[in-house]
Amino acid sequence: MEVKILGAARQVGRSAILVSHNGTRVLLDYGALTTRIPGFPMHVQPREVSGIVLSHAHLDHSGALPIYFLRKKIKLHCTPVTSELSNILIQDFIKISGQYLPFEYVDLLSMNSSTVFHDYGEGFEIGSMRITLYDAGHIPGSSIIAVEAGSRRLIYTGDINSEETNLLKPADSSVGEADVVVTESTYATSDHPERLKVEKEFTEFARSVVERGGVLLVPAFSVGRAQEIAMTLYKNGFRYPIAMDGMALKVNNVLLRYQEYLRDPELLRKTIENLEEVSGWSQRRKIVKRPGVIISPAGMLVGGASIFYNERISMEEKNGIAIVSFQVPGTPGRTLLEKGLTVHNGKTAKVKAELRRFDFSSHSGRSRLISMLKSIKGNPTYITVHGDEEACVSLADQLKTDIGAYAVAATQGQELSI
Ligand SMILES: [Zn+2]
């Protein structure tokens, strides 16, 4: 079995791996780097690809996929919820970055008609390979991918979370033995704080902002994080108005149709029933003046209604802004978090609203990631990807030291024979 890292390995973004065996060549993910001018993985000619398996909907794993569907012969394999969610995200990607993309909406439609759905645990074949998906616990539909070819077995973690959240069950820990494990390394250098404590602190912050007459803005990704935040508030007895805006509402509708992928569908249903769904500008202008919580994409203030809300909310002391996800360097969300600065009336200004950060990560932190990796039997070789340089190298070093494994922090274009 040969494994080639096509994506930028020591970086988060444009994930893509090519696995080859006896003339069968399967792509695992084909993501984009969603910077202002998007970046893509190394290319493999469509005629050389036997099939594609998608781990989950996030654009850094799915964003460049439509390139392979200009002609319709290749099949895309994923869970049904991953297919629907990646469609929502790729459509938005085309809307925002269309001029830089080597594909169009019609190619996304072609991708949809070439998609084959699989549930967790249900094996399927591509050429000489047998593939199985396992729950990765990261976002709804997210999968760990196992590839068996000849006598070899590869496990690709995709993005993984082995801790239970309000929205999702933890990652499946019974993924079987492996000869090689390709693992994400996003949080390989740090542990997350205790989840229930974060939930309590966040709910208390929301309550204190609203009870002093303020509005709390929570810029949040539309897939997973927006729902997790709303569920946290509902579960912790927060009964003031909660409004949700943008693509997150479309995602709610998808998730309600795929309850088997959720930890507690009833909690999500009640949370959504309790939300005010924002559908237009008059409503937006009204809710920025009323004490309550507004959950709105984009999570890093790069687009969507969160920009409007931030402009209206950030300049009053009684208001609050809660940052609940990782902010990529160079984004307005990162500038806000690091320097307390935002753009107001076209000028850079110091934020007056109370700014707080809460760690609601959907990736395993260091200890959980390492213990999950160590628990995989079969004495596998580990390849670390999907993290910054320090994270990928440190995770590989740790695995070498702890269990004497052969572990390598891969570089883009690197090929390994397993
Ligand atoms: Zn992800």
Short mmCIF file of C-alpha atoms and ligand atoms in Angstrom, two decimals:
data_model
loop_
_atom_site.label_atom_id
_atom_site.label_comp_id
_atom_site.label_asym_id
_atom_site.label_seq_id
_atom_site.Cartn_x
_atom_site.Cartn_y
_atom_site.Cartn_z
CA MET A 1 0.00 0.00 0.00
CA GLU A 2 1.31 3.48 -0.90
CA VAL A 3 0.24 6.67 0.86
CA LYS A 4 0.88 10.11 -0.63
CA ILE A 5 0.18 13.35 1.23
CA LEU A 6 -1.29 15.75 -1.33
CA GLY A 7 -2.37 18.50 1.06
CA ALA A 8 -0.25 21.01 2.92
CA ALA A 9 0.63 18.55 5.68
CA ARG A 10 2.01 20.82 8.39
CA GLN A 11 -0.88 23.24 8.25
CA VAL A 12 -4.66 23.13 8.80
CA GLY A 13 -6.35 23.38 5.41
CA ARG A 14 -6.57 21.59 2.02
CA SER A 15 -6.47 18.07 3.43
CA ALA A 16 -5.98 15.37 0.80
CA ILE A 17 -4.40 11.91 0.83
CA LEU A 18 -3.94 9.44 -1.99
CA VAL A 19 -3.90 5.74 -1.11
CA SER A 20 -2.78 3.28 -3.82
CA HIS A 21 -2.72 -0.49 -4.06
CA ASN A 22 -2.52 -2.80 -7.10
CA GLY A 23 -3.72 -0.13 -9.54
CA THR A 24 -6.57 1.13 -7.32
CA ARG A 25 -6.10 4.75 -6.28
CA VAL A 26 -8.44 6.32 -3.74
CA LEU A 27 -8.49 9.93 -2.59
CA LEU A 28 -9.34 10.54 1.05
CA ASP A 29 -10.68 14.13 1.21
CA TYR A 30 -9.83 16.89 -1.23
CA GLY A 31 -10.11 20.14 0.68
CA ALA A 32 -9.35 23.80 0.09
CA LEU A 33 -7.45 26.42 2.03
CA THR A 34 -10.20 29.01 2.47
CA THR A 35 -8.05 32.12 2.49
CA ARG A 36 -9.13 35.17 0.44
CA ILE A 37 -7.52 33.54 -2.59
CA PRO A 38 -8.15 29.83 -1.94
CA GLY A 39 -5.38 27.21 -2.01
CA PHE A 40 -5.67 23.63 -3.26
CA PRO A 41 -3.90 20.29 -2.74
CA MET A 42 -1.55 18.72 -5.31
CA HIS A 43 -3.55 17.45 -8.25
CA VAL A 44 -4.01 13.90 -9.45
CA GLN A 45 -5.58 13.43 -12.89
CA PRO A 46 -9.24 12.33 -12.60
CA ARG A 47 -8.58 9.34 -14.91
CA GLU A 48 -6.05 8.07 -12.36
CA VAL A 49 -8.53 8.16 -9.46
CA SER A 50 -10.67 5.06 -8.77
CA GLY A 51 -12.89 6.70 -6.15
CA ILE A 52 -13.06 9.41 -3.47
CA VAL A 53 -14.01 9.08 0.21
CA LEU A 54 -14.93 12.23 2.15
CA SER A 55 -14.39 12.23 5.94
CA HIS A 56 -16.61 15.25 6.73
CA ALA A 57 -18.22 18.38 5.36
CA HIS A 58 -15.78 21.12 6.43
CA LEU A 59 -14.31 22.97 3.45
CA ASP A 60 -10.72 22.23 4.44
CA HIS A 61 -11.63 18.59 3.65
CA SER A 62 -14.33 18.97 0.97
CA GLY A 63 -13.83 22.38 -0.68
CA ALA A 64 -11.89 21.30 -3.80
CA LEU A 65 -13.86 18.09 -4.51
CA PRO A 66 -16.02 19.36 -7.41
CA ILE A 67 -12.85 19.50 -9.58
CA TYR A 68 -13.22 15.73 -9.95
CA PHE A 69 -16.77 15.85 -11.30
CA LEU A 70 -16.38 17.84 -14.49
CA ARG A 71 -16.91 14.38 -15.97
CA LYS A 72 -19.11 12.06 -13.98
CA LYS A 73 -17.28 8.75 -13.83
CA ILE A 74 -15.76 8.98 -10.35
CA LYS A 75 -17.91 8.13 -7.34
CA LEU A 76 -17.83 10.07 -4.08
CA HIS A 77 -18.45 8.02 -0.93
CA CYS A 78 -19.57 9.55 2.39
CA THR A 79 -22.37 9.56 4.97
CA PRO A 80 -25.64 11.14 3.74
CA VAL A 81 -25.42 13.98 6.26
CA THR A 82 -21.85 14.78 5.14
CA SER A 83 -23.15 15.02 1.57
CA GLU A 84 -25.90 17.51 2.51
CA LEU A 85 -23.72 19.63 4.77
CA SER A 86 -20.81 19.78 2.32
CA ASN A 87 -23.29 20.96 -0.32
CA ILE A 88 -24.38 23.87 1.84
CA LEU A 89 -20.75 24.82 2.53
CA ILE A 90 -19.46 24.39 -1.04
CA GLN A 91 -22.40 26.42 -2.45
CA ASP A 92 -21.44 29.24 -0.10
CA PHE A 93 -17.75 28.83 -1.06
CA ILE A 94 -18.71 29.22 -4.75
CA LYS A 95 -20.75 32.33 -3.88
CA ILE A 96 -17.88 33.96 -1.96
CA SER A 97 -14.78 32.76 -3.86
CA GLY A 98 -16.23 31.65 -7.22
CA GLN A 99 -13.87 33.79 -9.30
CA TYR A 100 -10.84 31.91 -7.92
CA LEU A 101 -12.26 28.38 -8.14
CA PRO A 102 -11.49 25.88 -10.92
CA PHE A 103 -15.09 24.58 -10.83
CA GLU A 104 -18.64 25.90 -10.94
CA TYR A 105 -22.04 25.19 -9.45
CA VAL A 106 -22.85 22.73 -12.26
CA ASP A 107 -19.86 20.61 -11.19
CA LEU A 108 -21.21 20.48 -7.65
CA LEU A 109 -24.51 19.17 -9.07
CA SER A 110 -22.56 16.56 -11.00
CA MET A 111 -20.80 15.61 -7.77
CA ASN A 112 -24.16 15.14 -6.06
CA SER A 113 -25.40 12.77 -8.72
CA SER A 114 -22.16 10.75 -8.34
CA THR A 115 -22.37 10.42 -4.56
CA VAL A 116 -22.94 7.08 -2.86
CA PHE A 117 -24.10 7.14 0.77
CA HIS A 118 -22.80 4.85 3.50
CA ASP A 119 -23.63 4.60 7.16
CA TYR A 120 -21.07 3.94 9.89
CA GLY A 121 -19.82 0.37 10.03
CA GLU A 122 -21.13 -0.57 6.58
CA GLY A 123 -18.17 -1.72 4.45
CA PHE A 124 -17.93 -1.06 0.70
CA GLU A 125 -15.44 -1.72 -2.08
CA ILE A 126 -13.48 0.50 -4.43
CA GLY A 127 -11.34 -1.66 -6.78
CA SER A 128 -9.01 -3.76 -4.63
CA MET A 129 -9.80 -1.79 -1.45
CA ARG A 130 -12.41 -2.30 1.22
CA ILE A 131 -13.49 0.87 3.05
CA THR A 132 -15.36 1.29 6.36
CA LEU A 133 -16.49 4.54 8.02
CA TYR A 134 -16.62 5.02 11.81
CA ASP A 135 -18.10 7.91 13.81
CA ALA A 136 -15.38 10.58 14.35
CA GLY A 137 -17.42 12.71 16.83
CA HIS A 138 -16.23 15.97 15.20
CA ILE A 139 -19.31 17.31 13.36
CA PRO A 140 -22.52 15.50 12.34
CA GLY A 141 -21.69 12.78 9.79
CA SER A 142 -17.93 13.03 10.36
CA SER A 143 -16.04 9.79 9.78
CA ILE A 144 -12.83 8.00 10.57
CA ILE A 145 -11.96 6.11 7.36
CA ALA A 146 -10.48 2.60 7.41
CA VAL A 147 -8.96 1.28 4.16
CA GLU A 148 -8.05 -2.41 3.77
CA ALA A 149 -5.96 -3.48 0.80
CA GLY A 150 -4.19 -6.85 0.51
CA SER A 151 -2.82 -7.58 3.97
CA ARG A 152 -2.59 -3.91 5.00
CA ARG A 153 -5.03 -1.71 6.89
CA LEU A 154 -4.90 2.09 7.06
CA ILE A 155 -6.85 4.30 9.42
CA TYR A 156 -7.32 7.99 8.60
CA THR A 157 -8.75 9.89 11.56
CA GLY A 158 -10.08 12.85 9.55
CA ASP A 159 -10.89 15.40 12.26
CA ILE A 160 -11.71 13.64 15.48
CA ASN A 161 -13.21 14.35 18.89
CA SER A 162 -13.25 11.60 21.49
CA GLU A 163 -15.14 13.72 24.03
CA GLU A 164 -18.94 13.80 24.16
CA THR A 165 -20.59 17.15 23.35
CA ASN A 166 -24.22 18.27 23.54
CA LEU A 167 -24.62 17.65 19.82
CA LEU A 168 -22.54 14.52 19.27
CA LYS A 169 -21.43 11.23 20.73
CA PRO A 170 -17.67 10.76 21.18
CA ALA A 171 -15.62 9.21 18.38
CA ASP A 172 -15.98 5.44 17.98
CA SER A 173 -13.03 3.85 19.76
CA SER A 174 -13.45 0.40 18.18
CA VAL A 175 -11.81 1.03 14.81
CA GLY A 176 -9.80 -2.20 14.79
CA GLU A 177 -6.12 -2.84 14.12
CA ALA A 178 -3.97 -0.85 11.73
CA ASP A 179 -0.63 -0.97 9.93
CA VAL A 180 -0.68 2.78 9.36
CA VAL A 181 -2.60 5.61 11.02
CA VAL A 182 -2.82 9.03 9.37
CA THR A 183 -3.86 11.37 12.15
CA GLU A 184 -4.90 14.96 12.56
CA SER A 185 -2.76 17.01 14.99
CA THR A 186 -4.82 20.21 15.42
CA TYR A 187 -4.58 20.36 19.24
CA ALA A 188 -1.59 18.05 19.71
CA THR A 189 0.18 20.59 21.93
CA SER A 190 -2.61 21.55 24.34
CA ASP A 191 -5.48 20.15 26.36
CA HIS A 192 -8.91 21.72 26.47
CA PRO A 193 -10.40 22.91 29.76
CA GLU A 194 -13.11 20.74 31.29
CA ARG A 195 -16.16 20.92 29.04
CA LEU A 196 -18.91 21.26 31.64
CA LYS A 197 -17.01 24.07 33.34
CA VAL A 198 -16.73 25.94 30.03
CA GLU A 199 -20.48 25.48 29.45
CA LYS A 200 -21.31 26.89 32.89
CA GLU A 201 -18.96 29.87 32.52
CA PHE A 202 -20.33 30.65 29.07
CA THR A 203 -23.96 30.47 30.25
CA GLU A 204 -23.14 32.70 33.25
CA PHE A 205 -21.49 35.24 30.94
CA ALA A 206 -24.54 35.25 28.65
CA ARG A 207 -26.82 35.71 31.66
CA SER A 208 -24.78 38.60 33.08
CA VAL A 209 -24.72 40.46 29.73
CA VAL A 210 -28.47 40.09 29.22
CA GLU A 211 -29.36 40.95 32.82
CA ARG A 212 -27.50 44.25 32.56
CA GLY A 213 -29.60 45.04 29.47
CA GLY A 214 -27.00 44.05 26.87
CA VAL A 215 -26.87 41.93 23.74
CA LEU A 216 -24.39 39.05 23.47
CA LEU A 217 -23.05 38.29 20.00
CA VAL A 218 -21.68 34.79 19.43
CA PRO A 219 -20.06 34.59 15.98
CA ALA A 220 -20.22 30.84 15.25
CA PHE A 221 -19.63 28.39 12.40
CA SER A 222 -22.90 27.29 10.89
CA VAL A 223 -22.17 23.55 11.03
CA GLY A 224 -21.99 22.19 14.56
CA ARG A 225 -20.76 25.11 16.63
CA ALA A 226 -23.89 27.29 16.28
CA GLN A 227 -26.07 24.33 17.37
CA GLU A 228 -23.69 23.39 20.20
CA ILE A 229 -23.82 26.93 21.61
CA ALA A 230 -27.63 27.09 21.44
CA MET A 231 -27.92 23.63 23.05
CA THR A 232 -25.51 24.65 25.82
CA LEU A 233 -27.65 27.68 26.70
CA TYR A 234 -30.90 25.70 26.56
CA LYS A 235 -29.55 22.80 28.62
CA ASN A 236 -28.16 25.15 31.29
CA GLY A 237 -31.52 26.83 31.82
CA PHE A 238 -30.88 30.09 29.97
CA ARG A 239 -34.40 31.35 29.20
CA TYR A 240 -33.80 34.79 27.66
CA PRO A 241 -34.25 35.35 23.90
CA ILE A 242 -31.80 33.49 21.66
CA ALA A 243 -31.75 34.40 17.96
CA MET A 244 -29.96 32.41 15.25
CA ASP A 245 -29.12 33.74 11.81
CA GLY A 246 -27.77 32.68 8.41
CA MET A 247 -26.64 29.31 7.13
CA ALA A 248 -26.85 27.81 10.63
CA LEU A 249 -30.65 27.70 10.14
CA LYS A 250 -30.29 25.61 6.97
CA VAL A 251 -27.99 23.28 8.89
CA ASN A 252 -30.62 22.94 11.68
CA ASN A 253 -33.11 21.64 9.11
CA VAL A 254 -30.63 19.06 7.80
CA LEU A 255 -29.73 17.83 11.29
CA LEU A 256 -33.36 17.37 12.31
CA ARG A 257 -33.68 14.92 9.38
CA TYR A 258 -30.60 12.89 10.45
CA GLN A 259 -31.30 12.26 14.10
CA GLU A 260 -29.35 8.99 14.15
CA TYR A 261 -26.14 11.05 13.79
CA LEU A 262 -26.87 13.09 16.94
CA ARG A 263 -26.27 12.32 20.63
CA ASP A 264 -29.58 13.73 21.85
CA PRO A 265 -31.97 14.64 18.98
CA GLU A 266 -34.68 15.64 21.45
CA LEU A 267 -32.40 18.25 23.05
CA LEU A 268 -31.62 19.69 19.60
CA ARG A 269 -35.33 19.74 18.67
CA LYS A 270 -36.31 21.59 21.86
CA THR A 271 -33.38 24.00 21.47
CA ILE A 272 -34.42 24.84 17.91
CA GLU A 273 -38.08 25.28 18.92
CA ASN A 274 -36.92 27.78 21.51
CA LEU A 275 -34.85 29.84 19.01
CA GLU A 276 -35.89 32.95 17.16
CA GLU A 277 -34.99 32.34 13.51
CA VAL A 278 -33.76 35.52 11.83
CA SER A 279 -35.01 35.96 8.28
CA GLY A 280 -34.43 39.59 7.28
CA TRP A 281 -32.95 43.01 7.92
CA SER A 282 -35.86 44.57 9.84
CA GLN A 283 -35.64 41.70 12.31
CA ARG A 284 -31.83 42.09 12.56
CA ARG A 285 -32.17 45.82 13.29
CA LYS A 286 -34.71 45.01 16.00
CA ILE A 287 -32.80 42.26 17.82
CA VAL A 288 -29.54 44.24 18.13
CA LYS A 289 -31.42 46.63 20.45
CA ARG A 290 -33.08 43.99 22.63
CA PRO A 291 -31.38 42.15 25.53
CA GLY A 292 -30.65 38.61 24.36
CA VAL A 293 -28.16 36.36 22.60
CA ILE A 294 -27.49 36.38 18.84
CA ILE A 295 -25.74 33.35 17.33
CA SER A 296 -24.61 34.10 13.79
CA PRO A 297 -22.11 32.94 11.16
CA ALA A 298 -19.47 33.71 10.08
CA GLY A 299 -17.48 32.31 13.00
CA MET A 300 -14.45 34.52 12.28
CA LEU A 301 -16.41 37.64 11.26
CA VAL A 302 -15.28 37.28 7.63
CA GLY A 303 -18.78 37.44 6.15
CA GLY A 304 -22.46 36.84 6.82
CA ALA A 305 -24.67 38.73 9.26
CA SER A 306 -22.13 38.54 12.12
CA ILE A 307 -20.35 41.54 10.55
CA PHE A 308 -23.52 43.65 10.84
CA TYR A 309 -24.15 42.53 14.41
CA ASN A 310 -20.53 43.16 15.42
CA GLU A 311 -20.69 46.72 14.05
CA ARG A 312 -23.85 47.42 16.07
CA ILE A 313 -22.96 45.57 19.26
CA SER A 314 -19.22 46.11 19.78
CA MET A 315 -19.30 49.80 20.71
CA GLU A 316 -21.50 49.61 23.81
CA GLU A 317 -20.11 48.57 27.19
CA LYS A 318 -23.24 46.76 28.34
CA ASN A 319 -22.99 44.33 25.37
CA GLY A 320 -20.78 41.27 25.03
CA ILE A 321 -18.98 39.26 22.36
CA ALA A 322 -18.14 35.59 22.94
CA ILE A 323 -15.50 34.00 20.73
CA VAL A 324 -16.23 30.26 20.74
CA SER A 325 -13.91 28.85 18.08
CA PHE A 326 -10.37 28.99 16.73
CA GLN A 327 -9.67 32.26 14.88
CA VAL A 328 -7.35 31.92 11.88
CA PRO A 329 -4.51 34.52 11.84
CA GLY A 330 -5.37 37.44 9.59
CA THR A 331 -9.15 37.22 10.08
CA PRO A 332 -11.19 40.04 11.73
CA GLY A 333 -12.07 37.58 14.52
CA ARG A 334 -8.38 37.05 15.35
CA THR A 335 -7.70 40.82 15.43
CA LEU A 336 -10.69 41.24 17.73
CA LEU A 337 -9.52 38.48 20.04
CA GLU A 338 -5.84 39.47 20.19
CA LYS A 339 -6.02 43.26 20.10
CA GLY A 340 -9.62 44.07 21.00
CA LEU A 341 -9.89 45.98 17.72
CA THR A 342 -12.66 46.01 15.14
CA VAL A 343 -13.82 48.09 12.19
CA HIS A 344 -16.50 50.62 13.06
CA ASN A 345 -17.85 53.11 10.49
CA GLY A 346 -14.94 52.23 8.22
CA LYS A 347 -12.30 52.96 10.88
CA THR A 348 -10.33 50.72 13.25
CA ALA A 349 -11.72 51.13 16.75
CA LYS A 350 -11.23 49.69 20.24
CA VAL A 351 -14.13 47.42 21.20
CA LYS A 352 -16.15 48.61 24.21
CA ALA A 353 -18.34 45.51 24.64
CA GLU A 354 -17.05 42.83 27.07
CA LEU A 355 -15.02 40.35 25.06
CA ARG A 356 -14.56 36.75 26.27
CA ARG A 357 -13.18 33.56 24.76
CA PHE A 358 -14.61 30.08 25.44
CA ASP A 359 -13.03 26.82 24.29
CA PHE A 360 -15.80 24.75 22.64
CA SER A 361 -13.40 22.81 20.41
CA SER A 362 -14.65 19.90 18.29
CA HIS A 363 -11.16 18.33 18.12
CA SER A 364 -9.61 16.06 20.75
CA GLY A 365 -7.09 17.87 22.94
CA ARG A 366 -3.57 16.52 23.38
CA SER A 367 -4.13 13.84 26.07
CA ARG A 368 -7.29 12.39 24.52
CA LEU A 369 -5.76 12.35 21.03
CA ILE A 370 -2.60 10.58 22.20
CA SER A 371 -4.47 8.00 24.27
CA MET A 372 -6.84 7.25 21.36
CA LEU A 373 -3.89 6.81 18.98
CA LYS A 374 -2.00 4.60 21.43
CA SER A 375 -5.05 2.37 21.84
CA ILE A 376 -5.00 1.34 18.16
CA LYS A 377 -3.61 -2.19 18.01
CA GLY A 378 -1.32 -3.70 15.37
CA ASN A 379 1.84 -1.66 16.06
CA PRO A 380 1.02 0.91 13.34
CA THR A 381 3.21 3.53 11.72
CA TYR A 382 1.81 7.00 12.50
CA ILE A 383 1.74 9.86 10.00
CA THR A 384 0.81 13.23 11.52
CA VAL A 385 -0.95 15.86 9.39
CA HIS A 386 -3.51 18.70 9.84
CA GLY A 387 -1.85 20.84 12.47
CA ASP A 388 0.74 23.58 12.52
CA GLU A 389 4.42 22.61 12.25
CA GLU A 390 4.91 22.43 16.02
CA ALA A 391 1.79 20.29 16.58
CA CYS A 392 2.59 17.74 13.84
CA VAL A 393 6.23 17.35 14.92
CA SER A 394 5.43 17.19 18.64
CA LEU A 395 2.73 14.54 18.14
CA ALA A 396 5.10 12.35 16.08
CA ASP A 397 7.86 12.78 18.72
CA GLN A 398 5.47 11.92 21.54
CA LEU A 399 4.35 8.69 19.84
CA LYS A 400 8.00 7.71 19.26
CA THR A 401 8.93 8.37 22.90
CA ASP A 402 5.85 6.86 24.53
CA ILE A 403 5.42 3.65 22.58
CA GLY A 404 8.51 3.44 20.37
CA ALA A 405 6.31 3.73 17.29
CA TYR A 406 7.60 4.70 13.88
CA ALA A 407 6.02 8.14 13.50
CA VAL A 408 6.57 10.84 10.91
CA ALA A 409 5.36 14.43 10.62
CA ALA A 410 4.59 14.32 6.90
CA THR A 411 5.45 17.02 4.38
CA GLN A 412 3.43 17.89 1.28
CA GLY A 413 4.10 15.45 -1.55
CA GLN A 414 5.68 12.86 0.74
CA GLU A 415 5.09 9.23 -0.28
CA LEU A 416 5.29 6.28 2.08
CA SER A 417 5.18 2.57 1.30
CA ILE A 418 3.51 0.65 4.08
ZN ZN B 1 -13.22 19.64 10.47
#
